[in-house]
Amino acid sequence: MTNVCTAGLDVGFASLDYLQIFILGVIQGITELLPVSSTAHMRVVPALLGWQDPGSAFSAAMQLAALAAVVSYFWRDVRQVTTGSISAVRRGDYNDRWFKLAVAIVLATLPIGIAGLALSSTLNACNSPLRGLMVIGISCVVMAILMAVAEVRARHTREVSEMRLRDALIVGVAQIGALIPGVSRSGSTLTAALFLNFKREEAARFSFLLGLPAIALAGLKELWVLLHADMPAHAWPHLIFGLVVASVSAFFAIWGLMKFLERFSTWPFVIYRALLGMFLIVAVSTGLLS
């Protein structure tokens, strides 16, 4: 597969047909919010099917789909954080739990915001070394190990209401790992929250709420870049179609993940990530994939 570049950006999705966009949109929507790495799947699926790599710009812009899904599913939390923190500021009550959560979310966003800006030219460049399948495979295995250790060590006792600013900063730093394809934003933040002894479903909720600004900033920034990249006119309908499909898929992915974590552990994700990572390492080493 070759890269399709526009103004230095890899915009391979512009050469895909609508059926391919639909399939990749579903996969992107599901894997964006599950702790299994959407970037890994956006590279692996086209490679296995012999399709054009949709490019990092597609994956980054699709985060707006994840944003829509997270806001829709956690609307009550989003509304309470927004209205509660504004009300707290008006009252001068800076010990209000919603104000503290809002501050924590902002604090957790700073590390990935700074790192994302510093690495943006490398992350979205054509032939970016970070999108190599070997890098993704190694990242998948490393995160599987970390998630497994977190699952074993975690006491699963804490709730989001008990979150401290230190917790938010730790999860925020862990979120930087999501810039490396194969790590997964939800995977890195969920794992960090488990290490902090949050209950599994609370760790996921914590992960999604803290990720809202990062998801929004990354998606809007990529959309702004694409608007100034002189993309082919037909690429925009492809992108919009992919966003709609990914939004619906992402909503059901959140619903499924939250229901799953209420009853089960993260071990299925650990095993899946490890198998995917080992497959990629072997496939690249043997020349099956490149």
PDB file of N, CA and C in Angstrom, residues 138-151 191 195 267 270 273-274:
ATOM      1  N   ILE A 138       4.482  -4.035  19.112  1.00  0.00           N
ATOM      2  CA  ILE A 138       5.196  -3.937  20.391  1.00  0.00           C
ATOM      3  C   ILE A 138       4.371  -3.163  21.410  1.00  0.00           C
ATOM      4  N   SER A 139       3.737  -2.071  20.966  1.00  0.00           N
ATOM      5  CA  SER A 139       2.908  -1.266  21.862  1.00  0.00           C
ATOM      6  C   SER A 139       1.740  -2.083  22.417  1.00  0.00           C
ATOM      7  N   CYS A 140       1.129  -2.894  21.550  1.00  0.00           N
ATOM      8  CA  CYS A 140       0.006  -3.728  21.986  1.00  0.00           C
ATOM      9  C   CYS A 140       0.437  -4.699  23.085  1.00  0.00           C
ATOM     10  N   VAL A 141       1.596  -5.331  22.898  1.00  0.00           N
ATOM     11  CA  VAL A 141       2.086  -6.297  23.881  1.00  0.00           C
ATOM     12  C   VAL A 141       2.439  -5.610  25.195  1.00  0.00           C
ATOM     13  N   VAL A 142       3.134  -4.474  25.112  1.00  0.00           N
ATOM     14  CA  VAL A 142       3.527  -3.745  26.328  1.00  0.00           C
ATOM     15  C   VAL A 142       2.293  -3.321  27.118  1.00  0.00           C
ATOM     16  N   MET A 143       1.275  -2.791  26.425  1.00  0.00           N
ATOM     17  CA  MET A 143       0.059  -2.367  27.125  1.00  0.00           C
ATOM     18  C   MET A 143      -0.708  -3.551  27.679  1.00  0.00           C
ATOM     19  N   ALA A 144      -0.663  -4.698  27.014  1.00  0.00           N
ATOM     20  CA  ALA A 144      -1.314  -5.900  27.544  1.00  0.00           C
ATOM     21  C   ALA A 144      -0.679  -6.294  28.870  1.00  0.00           C
ATOM     22  N   ILE A 145       0.651  -6.215  28.934  1.00  0.00           N
ATOM     23  CA  ILE A 145       1.368  -6.551  30.172  1.00  0.00           C
ATOM     24  C   ILE A 145       0.996  -5.582  31.290  1.00  0.00           C
ATOM     25  N   LEU A 146       0.998  -4.277  30.974  1.00  0.00           N
ATOM     26  CA  LEU A 146       0.667  -3.263  31.983  1.00  0.00           C
ATOM     27  C   LEU A 146      -0.767  -3.424  32.475  1.00  0.00           C
ATOM     28  N   MET A 147      -1.690  -3.690  31.548  1.00  0.00           N
ATOM     29  CA  MET A 147      -3.083  -3.870  31.929  1.00  0.00           C
ATOM     30  C   MET A 147      -3.255  -5.106  32.807  1.00  0.00           C
ATOM     31  N   ALA A 148      -2.502  -6.166  32.490  1.00  0.00           N
ATOM     32  CA  ALA A 148      -2.562  -7.389  33.291  1.00  0.00           C
ATOM     33  C   ALA A 148      -2.057  -7.136  34.712  1.00  0.00           C
ATOM     34  N   VAL A 149      -0.947  -6.419  34.832  1.00  0.00           N
ATOM     35  CA  VAL A 149      -0.397  -6.102  36.152  1.00  0.00           C
ATOM     36  C   VAL A 149      -1.394  -5.246  36.943  1.00  0.00           C
ATOM     37  N   ALA A 150      -2.020  -4.273  36.266  1.00  0.00           N
ATOM     38  CA  ALA A 150      -2.993  -3.410  36.934  1.00  0.00           C
ATOM     39  C   ALA A 150      -4.188  -4.225  37.421  1.00  0.00           C
ATOM     40  N   GLU A 151      -4.636  -5.166  36.599  1.00  0.00           N
ATOM     41  CA  GLU A 151      -5.784  -5.997  36.980  1.00  0.00           C
ATOM     42  C   GLU A 151      -5.467  -6.834  38.212  1.00  0.00           C
ATOM     43  N   THR A 191      -5.967   1.736  32.417  1.00  0.00           N
ATOM     44  CA  THR A 191      -4.925   1.022  33.160  1.00  0.00           C
ATOM     45  C   THR A 191      -4.395   1.867  34.312  1.00  0.00           C
ATOM     46  N   PHE A 195      -4.587   1.078  38.385  1.00  0.00           N
ATOM     47  CA  PHE A 195      -3.435   1.129  39.290  1.00  0.00           C
ATOM     48  C   PHE A 195      -3.746   2.000  40.513  1.00  0.00           C
ATOM     49  N   TRP A 267      -9.496  -8.916  31.626  1.00  0.00           N
ATOM     50  CA  TRP A 267      -8.644  -9.972  31.079  1.00  0.00           C
ATOM     51  C   TRP A 267      -8.908 -10.286  29.605  1.00  0.00           C
ATOM     52  N   VAL A 270      -6.896  -7.868  27.746  1.00  0.00           N
ATOM     53  CA  VAL A 270      -5.472  -8.167  27.910  1.00  0.00           C
ATOM     54  C   VAL A 270      -5.052  -9.259  26.928  1.00  0.00           C
ATOM     55  N   ARG A 273      -5.258  -8.049  23.213  1.00  0.00           N
ATOM     56  CA  ARG A 273      -4.153  -7.145  22.876  1.00  0.00           C
ATOM     57  C   ARG A 273      -2.849  -7.928  22.709  1.00  0.00           C
ATOM     58  N   ALA A 274      -2.613  -8.870  23.609  1.00  0.00           N
ATOM     59  CA  ALA A 274      -1.377  -9.645  23.547  1.00  0.00           C
ATOM     60  C   ALA A 274      -1.319 -10.469  22.263  1.00  0.00           C
TER      61      ALA A 274
END
